[in-house]
Coordinates of C-alpha atoms in Angstrom, one line a residue:
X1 CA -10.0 17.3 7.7
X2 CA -13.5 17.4 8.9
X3 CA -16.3 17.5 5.7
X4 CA -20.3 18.0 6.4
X5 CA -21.6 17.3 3.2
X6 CA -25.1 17.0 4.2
X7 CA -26.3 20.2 2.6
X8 CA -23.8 20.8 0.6
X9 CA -24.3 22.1 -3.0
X10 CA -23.4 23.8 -5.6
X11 CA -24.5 26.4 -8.6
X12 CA -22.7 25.8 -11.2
X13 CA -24.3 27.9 -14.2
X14 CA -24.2 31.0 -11.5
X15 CA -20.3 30.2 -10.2
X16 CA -18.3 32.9 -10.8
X17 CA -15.7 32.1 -14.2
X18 CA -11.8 33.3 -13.1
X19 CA -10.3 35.2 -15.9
X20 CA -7.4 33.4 -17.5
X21 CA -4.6 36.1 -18.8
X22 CA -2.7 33.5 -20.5
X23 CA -2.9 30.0 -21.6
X24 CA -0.7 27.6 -23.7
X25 CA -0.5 24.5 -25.2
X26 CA 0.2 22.6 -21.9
X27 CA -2.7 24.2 -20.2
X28 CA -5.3 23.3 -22.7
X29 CA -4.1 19.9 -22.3
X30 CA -4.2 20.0 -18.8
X31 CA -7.8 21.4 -19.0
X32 CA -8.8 18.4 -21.4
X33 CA -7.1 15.5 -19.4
X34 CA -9.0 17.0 -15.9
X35 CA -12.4 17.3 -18.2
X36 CA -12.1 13.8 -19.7
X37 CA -11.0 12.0 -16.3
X38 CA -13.8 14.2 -14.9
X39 CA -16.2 12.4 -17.4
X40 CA -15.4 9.1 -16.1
X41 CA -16.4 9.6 -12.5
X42 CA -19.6 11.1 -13.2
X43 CA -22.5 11.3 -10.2
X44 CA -24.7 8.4 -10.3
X45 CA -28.3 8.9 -10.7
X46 CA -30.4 9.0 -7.4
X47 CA -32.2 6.4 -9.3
X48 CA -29.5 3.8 -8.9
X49 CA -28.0 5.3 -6.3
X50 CA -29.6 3.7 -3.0
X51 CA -29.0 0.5 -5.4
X52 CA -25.0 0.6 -6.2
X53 CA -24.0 1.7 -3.0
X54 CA -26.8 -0.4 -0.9
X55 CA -27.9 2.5 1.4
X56 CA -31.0 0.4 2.7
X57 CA -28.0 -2.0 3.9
X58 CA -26.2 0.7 5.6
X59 CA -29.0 2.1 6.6
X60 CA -29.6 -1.0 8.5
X61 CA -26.3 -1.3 10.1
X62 CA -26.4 2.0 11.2
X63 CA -29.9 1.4 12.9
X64 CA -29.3 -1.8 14.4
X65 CA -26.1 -1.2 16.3
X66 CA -26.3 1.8 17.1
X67 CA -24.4 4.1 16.4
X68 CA -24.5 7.6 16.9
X69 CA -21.1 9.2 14.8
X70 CA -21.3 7.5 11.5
X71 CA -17.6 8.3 9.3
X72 CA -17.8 7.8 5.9
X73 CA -14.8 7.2 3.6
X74 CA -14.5 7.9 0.4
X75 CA -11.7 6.8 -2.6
X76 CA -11.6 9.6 -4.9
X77 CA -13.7 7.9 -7.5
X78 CA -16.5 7.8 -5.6
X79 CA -16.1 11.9 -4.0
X80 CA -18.8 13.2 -7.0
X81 CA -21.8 10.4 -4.7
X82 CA -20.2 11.8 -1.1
X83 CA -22.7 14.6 -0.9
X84 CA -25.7 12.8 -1.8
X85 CA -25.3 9.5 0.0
X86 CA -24.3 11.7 3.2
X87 CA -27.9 13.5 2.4
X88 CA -30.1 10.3 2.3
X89 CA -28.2 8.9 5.2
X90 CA -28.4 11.9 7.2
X91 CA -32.0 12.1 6.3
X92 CA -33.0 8.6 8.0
X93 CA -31.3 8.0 10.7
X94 CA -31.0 9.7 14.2
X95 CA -27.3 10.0 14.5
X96 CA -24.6 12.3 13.2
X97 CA -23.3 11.4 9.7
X98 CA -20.1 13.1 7.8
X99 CA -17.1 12.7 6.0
X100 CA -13.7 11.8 6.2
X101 CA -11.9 14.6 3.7
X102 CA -8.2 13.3 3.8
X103 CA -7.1 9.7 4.5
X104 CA -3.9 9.6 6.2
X105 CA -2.2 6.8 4.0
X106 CA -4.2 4.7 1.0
X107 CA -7.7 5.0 0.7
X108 CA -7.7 1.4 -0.3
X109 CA -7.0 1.0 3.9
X110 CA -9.7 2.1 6.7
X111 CA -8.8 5.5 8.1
X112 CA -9.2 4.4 11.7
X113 CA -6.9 7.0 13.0
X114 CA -8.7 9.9 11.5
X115 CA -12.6 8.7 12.4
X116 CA -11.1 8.7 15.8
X117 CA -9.7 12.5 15.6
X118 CA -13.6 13.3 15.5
X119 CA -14.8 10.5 18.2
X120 CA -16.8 8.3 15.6
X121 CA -18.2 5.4 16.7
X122 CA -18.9 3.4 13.4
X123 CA -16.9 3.8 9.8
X124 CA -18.6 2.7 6.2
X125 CA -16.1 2.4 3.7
X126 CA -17.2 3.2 0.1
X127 CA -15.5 1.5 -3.2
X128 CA -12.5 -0.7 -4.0
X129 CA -10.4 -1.7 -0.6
X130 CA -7.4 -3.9 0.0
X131 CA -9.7 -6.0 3.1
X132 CA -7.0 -5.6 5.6
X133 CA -7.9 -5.8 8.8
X134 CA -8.3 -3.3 11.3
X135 CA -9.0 -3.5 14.9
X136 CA -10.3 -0.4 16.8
X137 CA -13.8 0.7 15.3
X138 CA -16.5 -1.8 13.9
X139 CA -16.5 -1.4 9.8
X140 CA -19.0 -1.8 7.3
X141 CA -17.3 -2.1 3.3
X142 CA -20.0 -0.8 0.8
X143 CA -18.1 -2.0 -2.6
X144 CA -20.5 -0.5 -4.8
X145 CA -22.0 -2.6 -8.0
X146 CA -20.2 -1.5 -10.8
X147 CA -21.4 -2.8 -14.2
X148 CA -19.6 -5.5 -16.0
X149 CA -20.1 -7.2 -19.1
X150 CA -20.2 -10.9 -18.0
X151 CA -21.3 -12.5 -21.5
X152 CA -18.0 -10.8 -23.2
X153 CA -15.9 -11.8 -20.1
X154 CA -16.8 -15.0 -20.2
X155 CA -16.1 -15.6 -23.8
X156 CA -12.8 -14.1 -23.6
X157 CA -12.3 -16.8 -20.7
X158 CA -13.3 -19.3 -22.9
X159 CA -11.3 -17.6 -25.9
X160 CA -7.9 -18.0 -23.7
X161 CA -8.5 -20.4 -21.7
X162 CA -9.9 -23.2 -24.4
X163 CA -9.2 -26.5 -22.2
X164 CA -12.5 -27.2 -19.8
X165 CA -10.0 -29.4 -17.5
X166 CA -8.0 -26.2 -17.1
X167 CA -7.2 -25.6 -13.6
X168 CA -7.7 -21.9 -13.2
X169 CA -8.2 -19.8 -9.8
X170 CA -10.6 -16.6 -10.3
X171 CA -9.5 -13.3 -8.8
X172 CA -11.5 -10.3 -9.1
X173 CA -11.8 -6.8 -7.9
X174 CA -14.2 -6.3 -5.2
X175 CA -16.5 -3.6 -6.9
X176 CA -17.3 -6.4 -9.3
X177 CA -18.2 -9.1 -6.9
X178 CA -22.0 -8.9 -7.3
X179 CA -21.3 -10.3 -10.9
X180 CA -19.3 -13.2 -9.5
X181 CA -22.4 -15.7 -9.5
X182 CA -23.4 -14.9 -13.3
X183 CA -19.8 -15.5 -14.1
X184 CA -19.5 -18.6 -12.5
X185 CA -23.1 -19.8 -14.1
X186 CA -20.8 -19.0 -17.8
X187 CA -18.4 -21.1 -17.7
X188 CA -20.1 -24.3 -16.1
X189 CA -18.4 -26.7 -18.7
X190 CA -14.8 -26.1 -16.8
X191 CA -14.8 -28.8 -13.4
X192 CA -11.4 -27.3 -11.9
X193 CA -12.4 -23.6 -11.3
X194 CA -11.8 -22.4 -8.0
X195 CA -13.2 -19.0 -7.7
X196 CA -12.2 -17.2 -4.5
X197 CA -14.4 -16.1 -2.1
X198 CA -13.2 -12.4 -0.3
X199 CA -12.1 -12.4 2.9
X200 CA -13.9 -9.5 4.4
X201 CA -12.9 -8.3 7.7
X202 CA -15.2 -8.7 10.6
X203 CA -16.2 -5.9 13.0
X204 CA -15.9 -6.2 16.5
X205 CA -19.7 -6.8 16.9
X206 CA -19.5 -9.9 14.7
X207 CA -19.5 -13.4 15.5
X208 CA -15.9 -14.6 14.1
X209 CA -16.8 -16.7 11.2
X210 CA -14.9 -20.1 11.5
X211 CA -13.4 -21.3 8.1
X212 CA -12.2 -24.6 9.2
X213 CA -10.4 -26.9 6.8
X214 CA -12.6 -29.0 4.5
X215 CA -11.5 -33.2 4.5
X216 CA -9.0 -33.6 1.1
X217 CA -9.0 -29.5 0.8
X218 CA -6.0 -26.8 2.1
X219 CA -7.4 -23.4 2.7
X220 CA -5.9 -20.6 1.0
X221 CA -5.5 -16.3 1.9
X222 CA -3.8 -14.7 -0.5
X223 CA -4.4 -10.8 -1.8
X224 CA -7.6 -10.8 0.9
X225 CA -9.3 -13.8 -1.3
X226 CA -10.2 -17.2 0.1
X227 CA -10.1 -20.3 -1.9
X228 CA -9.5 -24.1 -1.2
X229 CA -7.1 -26.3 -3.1
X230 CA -7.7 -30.5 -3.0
X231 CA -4.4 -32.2 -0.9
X232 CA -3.7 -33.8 -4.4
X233 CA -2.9 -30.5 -5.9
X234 CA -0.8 -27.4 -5.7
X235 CA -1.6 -23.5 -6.0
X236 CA 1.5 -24.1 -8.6
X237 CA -0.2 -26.5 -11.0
X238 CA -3.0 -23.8 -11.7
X239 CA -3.4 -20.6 -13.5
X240 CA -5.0 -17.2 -12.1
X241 CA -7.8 -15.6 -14.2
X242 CA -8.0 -11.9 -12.8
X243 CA -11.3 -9.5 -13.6
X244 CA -10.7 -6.1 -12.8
X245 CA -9.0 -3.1 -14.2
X246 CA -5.3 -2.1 -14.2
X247 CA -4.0 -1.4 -10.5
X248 CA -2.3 -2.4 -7.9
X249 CA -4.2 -5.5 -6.8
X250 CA -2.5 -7.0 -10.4
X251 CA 0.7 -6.1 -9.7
X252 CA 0.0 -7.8 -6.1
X253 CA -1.2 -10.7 -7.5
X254 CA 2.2 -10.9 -10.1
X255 CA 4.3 -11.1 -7.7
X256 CA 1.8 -13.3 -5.2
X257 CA 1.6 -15.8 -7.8
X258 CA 5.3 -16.0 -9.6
X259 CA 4.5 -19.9 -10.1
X260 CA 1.5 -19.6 -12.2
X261 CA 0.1 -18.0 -15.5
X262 CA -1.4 -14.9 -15.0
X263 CA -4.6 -13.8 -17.4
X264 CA -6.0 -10.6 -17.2
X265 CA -9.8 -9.2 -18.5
X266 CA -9.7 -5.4 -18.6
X267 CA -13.5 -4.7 -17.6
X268 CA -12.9 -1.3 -18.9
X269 CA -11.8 -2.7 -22.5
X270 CA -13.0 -5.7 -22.7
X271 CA -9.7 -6.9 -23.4
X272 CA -7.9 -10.3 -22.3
X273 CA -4.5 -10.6 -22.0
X274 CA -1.6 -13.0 -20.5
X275 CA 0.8 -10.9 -18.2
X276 CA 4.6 -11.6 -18.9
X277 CA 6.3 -8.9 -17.3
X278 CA 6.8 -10.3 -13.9
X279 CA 10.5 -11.5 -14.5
X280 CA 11.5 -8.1 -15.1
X281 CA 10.0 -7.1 -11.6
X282 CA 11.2 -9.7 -10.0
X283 CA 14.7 -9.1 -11.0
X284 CA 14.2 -5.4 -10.0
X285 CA 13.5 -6.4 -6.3
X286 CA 15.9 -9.2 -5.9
X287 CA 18.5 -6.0 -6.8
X288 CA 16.9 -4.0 -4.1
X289 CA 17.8 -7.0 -2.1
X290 CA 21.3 -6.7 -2.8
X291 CA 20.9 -3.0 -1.7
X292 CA 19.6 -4.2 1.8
X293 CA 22.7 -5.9 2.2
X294 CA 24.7 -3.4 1.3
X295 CA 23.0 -0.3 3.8
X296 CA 24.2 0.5 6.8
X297 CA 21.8 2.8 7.7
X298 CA 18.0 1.8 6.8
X299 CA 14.9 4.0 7.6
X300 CA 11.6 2.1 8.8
X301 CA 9.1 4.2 6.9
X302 CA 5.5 3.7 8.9
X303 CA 3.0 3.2 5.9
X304 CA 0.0 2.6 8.1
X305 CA -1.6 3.6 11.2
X306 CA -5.1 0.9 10.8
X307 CA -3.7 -2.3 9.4
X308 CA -3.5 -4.4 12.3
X309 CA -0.6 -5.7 13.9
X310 CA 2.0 -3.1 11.6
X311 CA 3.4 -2.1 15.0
X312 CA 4.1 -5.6 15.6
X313 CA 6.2 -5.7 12.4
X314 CA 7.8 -2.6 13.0
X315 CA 9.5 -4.3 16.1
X316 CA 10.5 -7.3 13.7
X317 CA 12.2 -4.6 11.7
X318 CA 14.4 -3.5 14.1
X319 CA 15.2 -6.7 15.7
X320 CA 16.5 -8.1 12.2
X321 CA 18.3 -4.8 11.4
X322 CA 20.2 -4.8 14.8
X323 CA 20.7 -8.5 14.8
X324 CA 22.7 -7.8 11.1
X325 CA 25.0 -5.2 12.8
X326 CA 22.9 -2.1 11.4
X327 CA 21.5 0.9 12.2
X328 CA 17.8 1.5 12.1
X329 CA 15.3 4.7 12.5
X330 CA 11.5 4.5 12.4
X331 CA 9.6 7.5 10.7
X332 CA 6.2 8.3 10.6
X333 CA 5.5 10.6 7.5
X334 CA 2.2 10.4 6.7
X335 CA 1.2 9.5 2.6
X336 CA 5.2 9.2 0.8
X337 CA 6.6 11.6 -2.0
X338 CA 10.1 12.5 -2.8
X339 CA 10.7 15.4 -1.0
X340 CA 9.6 13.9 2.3
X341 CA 12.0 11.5 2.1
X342 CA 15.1 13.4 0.5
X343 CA 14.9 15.2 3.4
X344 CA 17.2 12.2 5.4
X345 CA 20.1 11.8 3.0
X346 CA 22.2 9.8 5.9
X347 CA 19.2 6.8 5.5
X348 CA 21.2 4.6 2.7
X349 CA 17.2 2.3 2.1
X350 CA 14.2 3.0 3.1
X351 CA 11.7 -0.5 4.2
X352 CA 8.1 0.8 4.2
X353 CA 5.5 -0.9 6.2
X354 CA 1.9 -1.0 4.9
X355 CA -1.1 -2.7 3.9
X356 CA -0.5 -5.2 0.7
X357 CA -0.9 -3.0 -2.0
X358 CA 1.0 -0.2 -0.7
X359 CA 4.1 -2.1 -0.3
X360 CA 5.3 -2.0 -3.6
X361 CA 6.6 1.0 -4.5
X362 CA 8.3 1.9 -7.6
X363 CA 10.8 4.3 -5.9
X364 CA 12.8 5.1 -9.6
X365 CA 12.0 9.0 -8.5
X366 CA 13.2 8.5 -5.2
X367 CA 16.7 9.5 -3.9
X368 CA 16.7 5.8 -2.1
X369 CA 15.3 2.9 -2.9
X370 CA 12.2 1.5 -0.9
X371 CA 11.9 -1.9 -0.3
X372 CA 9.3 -4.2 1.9
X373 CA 9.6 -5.8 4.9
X374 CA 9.4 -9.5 3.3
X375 CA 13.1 -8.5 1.2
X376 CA 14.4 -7.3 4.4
X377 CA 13.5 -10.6 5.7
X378 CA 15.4 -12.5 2.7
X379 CA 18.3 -10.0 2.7
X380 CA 19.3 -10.1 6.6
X381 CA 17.3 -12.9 7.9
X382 CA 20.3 -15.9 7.4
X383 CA 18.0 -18.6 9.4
X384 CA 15.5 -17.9 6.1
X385 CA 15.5 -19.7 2.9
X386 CA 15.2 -18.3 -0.8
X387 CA 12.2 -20.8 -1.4
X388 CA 10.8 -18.4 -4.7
X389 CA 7.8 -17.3 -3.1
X390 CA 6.9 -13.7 -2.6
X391 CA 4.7 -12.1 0.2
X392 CA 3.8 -8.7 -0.5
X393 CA 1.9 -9.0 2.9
X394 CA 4.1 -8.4 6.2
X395 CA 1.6 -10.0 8.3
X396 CA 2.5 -13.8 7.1
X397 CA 5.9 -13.0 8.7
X398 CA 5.1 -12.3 11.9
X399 CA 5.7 -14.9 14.8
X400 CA 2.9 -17.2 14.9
X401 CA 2.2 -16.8 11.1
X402 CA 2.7 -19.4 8.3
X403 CA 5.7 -18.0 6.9
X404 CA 7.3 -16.7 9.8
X405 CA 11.3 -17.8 10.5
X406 CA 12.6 -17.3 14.0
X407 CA 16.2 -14.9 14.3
X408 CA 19.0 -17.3 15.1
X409 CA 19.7 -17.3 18.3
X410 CA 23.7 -16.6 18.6
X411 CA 25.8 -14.1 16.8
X412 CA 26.4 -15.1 12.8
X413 CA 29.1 -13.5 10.8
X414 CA 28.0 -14.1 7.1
X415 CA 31.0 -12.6 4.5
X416 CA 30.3 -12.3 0.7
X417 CA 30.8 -10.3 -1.7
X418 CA 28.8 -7.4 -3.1
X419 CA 27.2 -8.4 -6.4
X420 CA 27.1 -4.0 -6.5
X421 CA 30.1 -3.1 -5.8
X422 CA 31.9 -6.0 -5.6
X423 CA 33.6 -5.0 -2.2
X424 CA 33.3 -7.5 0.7
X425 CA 30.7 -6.9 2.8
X426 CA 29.6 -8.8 6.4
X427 CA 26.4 -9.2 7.7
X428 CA 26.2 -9.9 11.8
X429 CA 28.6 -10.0 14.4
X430 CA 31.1 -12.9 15.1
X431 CA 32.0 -13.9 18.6
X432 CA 35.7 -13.1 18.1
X433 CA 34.5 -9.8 17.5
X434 CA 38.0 -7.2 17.8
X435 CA 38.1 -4.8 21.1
X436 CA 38.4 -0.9 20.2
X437 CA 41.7 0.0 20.6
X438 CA 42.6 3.9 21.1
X439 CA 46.3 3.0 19.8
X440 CA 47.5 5.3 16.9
X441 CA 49.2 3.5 13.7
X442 CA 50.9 6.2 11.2
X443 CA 49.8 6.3 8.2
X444 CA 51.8 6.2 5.3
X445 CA 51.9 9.2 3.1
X446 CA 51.7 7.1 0.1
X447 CA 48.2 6.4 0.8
X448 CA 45.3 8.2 -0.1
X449 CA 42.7 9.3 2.0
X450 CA 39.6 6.9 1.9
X451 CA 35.8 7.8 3.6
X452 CA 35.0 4.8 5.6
X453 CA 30.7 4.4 5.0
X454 CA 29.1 6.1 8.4
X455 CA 27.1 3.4 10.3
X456 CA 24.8 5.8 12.4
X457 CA 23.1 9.6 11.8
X458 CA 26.1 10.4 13.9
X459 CA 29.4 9.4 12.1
X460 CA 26.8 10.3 8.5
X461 CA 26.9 14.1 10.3
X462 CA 30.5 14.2 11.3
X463 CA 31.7 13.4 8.3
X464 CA 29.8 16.6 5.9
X465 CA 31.3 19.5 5.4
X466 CA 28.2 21.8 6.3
X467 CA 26.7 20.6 9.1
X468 CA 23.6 23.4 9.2
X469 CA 23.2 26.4 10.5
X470 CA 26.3 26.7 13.6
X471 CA 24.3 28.7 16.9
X472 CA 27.6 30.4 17.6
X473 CA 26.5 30.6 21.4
X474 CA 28.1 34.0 22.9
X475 CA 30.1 34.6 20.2
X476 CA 27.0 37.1 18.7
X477 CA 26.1 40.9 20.4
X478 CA 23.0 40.7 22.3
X479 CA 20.8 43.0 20.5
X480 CA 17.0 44.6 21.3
X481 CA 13.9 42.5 19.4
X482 CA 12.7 45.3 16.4
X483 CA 8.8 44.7 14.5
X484 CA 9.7 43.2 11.3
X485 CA 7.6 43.6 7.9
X486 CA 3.8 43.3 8.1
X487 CA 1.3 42.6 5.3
X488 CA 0.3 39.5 3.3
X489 CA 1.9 37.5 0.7
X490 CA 0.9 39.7 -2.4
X491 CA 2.9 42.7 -1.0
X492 CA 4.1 44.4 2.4
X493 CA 2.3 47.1 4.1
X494 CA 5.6 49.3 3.1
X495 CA 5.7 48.6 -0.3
X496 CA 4.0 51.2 -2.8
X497 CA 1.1 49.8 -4.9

């Protein structure tokens, strides 16, 4: 969808009121949760407007490559600024300059797909981002300056973190990054900081920036931050200081880091805390790994369309699934819910592919469980390891990549047993494999009948006992075509008033 938000505005003392013939308890509360979140994303001030959202510096981009069809994408946070910042950019430059409605998939990713429906030439994308990369249309990420309270945050460092020899790694959200160099002026006293740098995506009319490795120092990319570690040292003997607010970059960064203590300064509450809860997730996805082993049939669930190379690990998906003797389909579905995906009851897991943050997904509403690409990896992979780290990224699996394992080359047949059902299960195919045989064995009629687990859509449709709708081909009377009702939705044109 296609916004113009240039001169948009709107009246709100003269807007018409809707009259409301009933109301309950649930509706008030409704109407006071939308009011209150409404009060925490209220416009910004065209005062500090051109300031938090540097329009001079996206004026300047604009004007210095170029560009002619300017996309702007929005999270929802930052919809209340859409109108206005569209208005002072429209204002001063000479091209055409709108708004991406709708993002396809997370607005944390850059829409590339839809900025191309409409033939843009250029995207700036506005607030907090994941920093994956993209590939198809030069990108300029506007993060915003949202405030912080850097005195309190660095005494609650100092408050739970006491020891100045500490080694600690600093995370933070992006939309906090202009703060990083008052932080870092805080807490001098500690030597072994490492605060990470963020590895922002360049645009194809950028000169690659080359991060080569420092003498005695071992780059680092994890959760789209950059930070170097000294050769005497491992990521594992330090603890990770995260400044931000709840989301999903914590939860990426729990299961990133399942090595190290993990603090957390709420910038919203000014509150510091240690995070504990990552056993109890981990566990939760090493039994989603048992699941993988136990599906026949798993659906490849597309959760992108501008992270680069996901098509790449969409083929890695399929080669792993056929190589352990399953059945795979690949759907494209656009952003996830439930009833999207109850609507393929033969898939027995669903593996989504997407940027980071979107990985994870919590799928207790779901019909199937949804898993990542990295515990397919684990679960079918046998030439790979169980080393205890996680990657919530698919890209570091790819070939080429440093955590990449190569397929075996010949046929495996790996037998255990089920820690779910406790039934024997077989992953692969042997080379003494058994021919089909058409012979027929009697069955005893002691024996009771047994469903044997489909392995394709096929055998999954076969086996139910409605199978849809049946087309009954010249079995029906051919009859003439008669009109059918007219009207609208409230009533039929027939119907009396």
């Amino acid at each position: 969808m296609l916004l113009n938000m240039a001169d948009a505005t709107v009246d709100s003392e003269n807007a018409p009121l809707l009259p409301v013939a009933f109301s309950s308890i649930n509706d008030v509360r409704f109407q006071k949760d939308v009011s209150e979140e409404s009060s925490l994303h209220s416009p910004t001030s065209s005062t500090n407007l051109i300031e938090k959202y540097e329009l001079v510096r996206c004026l300047q981009w604009i004007t210095n490559n170029g560009f002619q069809r300017v996309s702007l994408q929005f999270p929802d946070e930052c919809l209340v600024d859409s109108a206005a910042i569209t208005a002072w950019l429209d204002g001063n430059v000479s091209g055409k300059v709108f708004v991406l409605g709708d993002t396809s998939y997370g607005s944390c990713c850059v829409d590339e797909v839809s900025a191309q429906h409409y033939t843009a030439d250029s995207i700036i994308h506005f607030g907090y981002t994941c920093l994956s990369p993209t590939k198809r249309l030069p990108v300029l990420y506007i993060f915003g300056r949202y405030s912080i309270d850097v005195e309190d945050c660095c005494a609650k460092f100092q408050e739970i973190i006491p020891d100045p020899m500490s080694k600690v790694i600093i995370y933070y959200d992006v939309r906090y990054s202009h703060a990083v160099d008052d932080f870092k002026a805080g807490i001098t006293v500690y030597e072994n900081v490492l605060i990470t740098k963020l590895n922002v995506p360049t645009d194809k009319l950028a000169e690659e920036n080359d991060q080569g490795n420092q003498e005695g120092f071992s780059n680092h990319s994890i959760c789209g931050r950059i930070f170097t570690v000294p050769d005497n040292a491992t990521i594992s003997d330090y603890s990770i200081f995260f400044i931000g607010e709840e989301g999903l970059l914590l939860t990426n960064l729990m299961f990133s880091f399942p090595k190290c203590p993990l603090f957390f300064y709420n910038t919203v509450s000014k509150e510091v805390r240690q995070e504990t809860l990552i056993n109890k997730k981990l566990m939760r996805r090493y039994y989603m790994i048992e699941r993988i082993k136990d599906a026949n049939i798993i659906g490849i669930v597309v959760g992108t369309l501008g992270v680069s190379d996901y098509l790449q690990c969409v083929h890695r998906m399929e080669s792993i699934i056929k190589k352990a003797d399953k059945k795979s389909y690949t759907f494209v579905v656009g952003k996830l819910n439930v009833a999207k995906l109850s609507n393929f009851l033969e898939i027995d897991i669903f593996v989504l592919v997407a940027c980071a943050e979107n990985s994870l997904i919590d799928s207790k509403e779901f019909f199937k469980p949804i898993v990542t690409p990295f515990e397919v990896e684990i679960a079918l992979n046998s030439s790979r390891e169980w080393t205890g780290d996680y990657y919530t990224d698919f890209r570091p699996l790819l070939p080429g990549a440093i955590a990449h394992v190569p397929l075996s080359d010949g046929p495996f047949d790996n037998t255990d047993v089920s820690l779910i059902t406790g039934k024997l299960r077989t992953l692969g195919q042997s080379d003494n494999q058994p021919e089909p045989s058409d012979t027929i064995i009697a069955r005893p009629e002691a024996l009771s009948v047994t469903t044997v687990k489909a392995k394709d859509a096929g055998e999954f449709l076969a086996q139910r006992s409605w199978q849809g709708l049946q087309p009954q081909l010249g079995e029906t009377p051919v009859t003439k075509a008669v009109e059918g009702s007219s009207g609208i939705a409230w009533k039929y044109s027939h119907e009396c008033s």
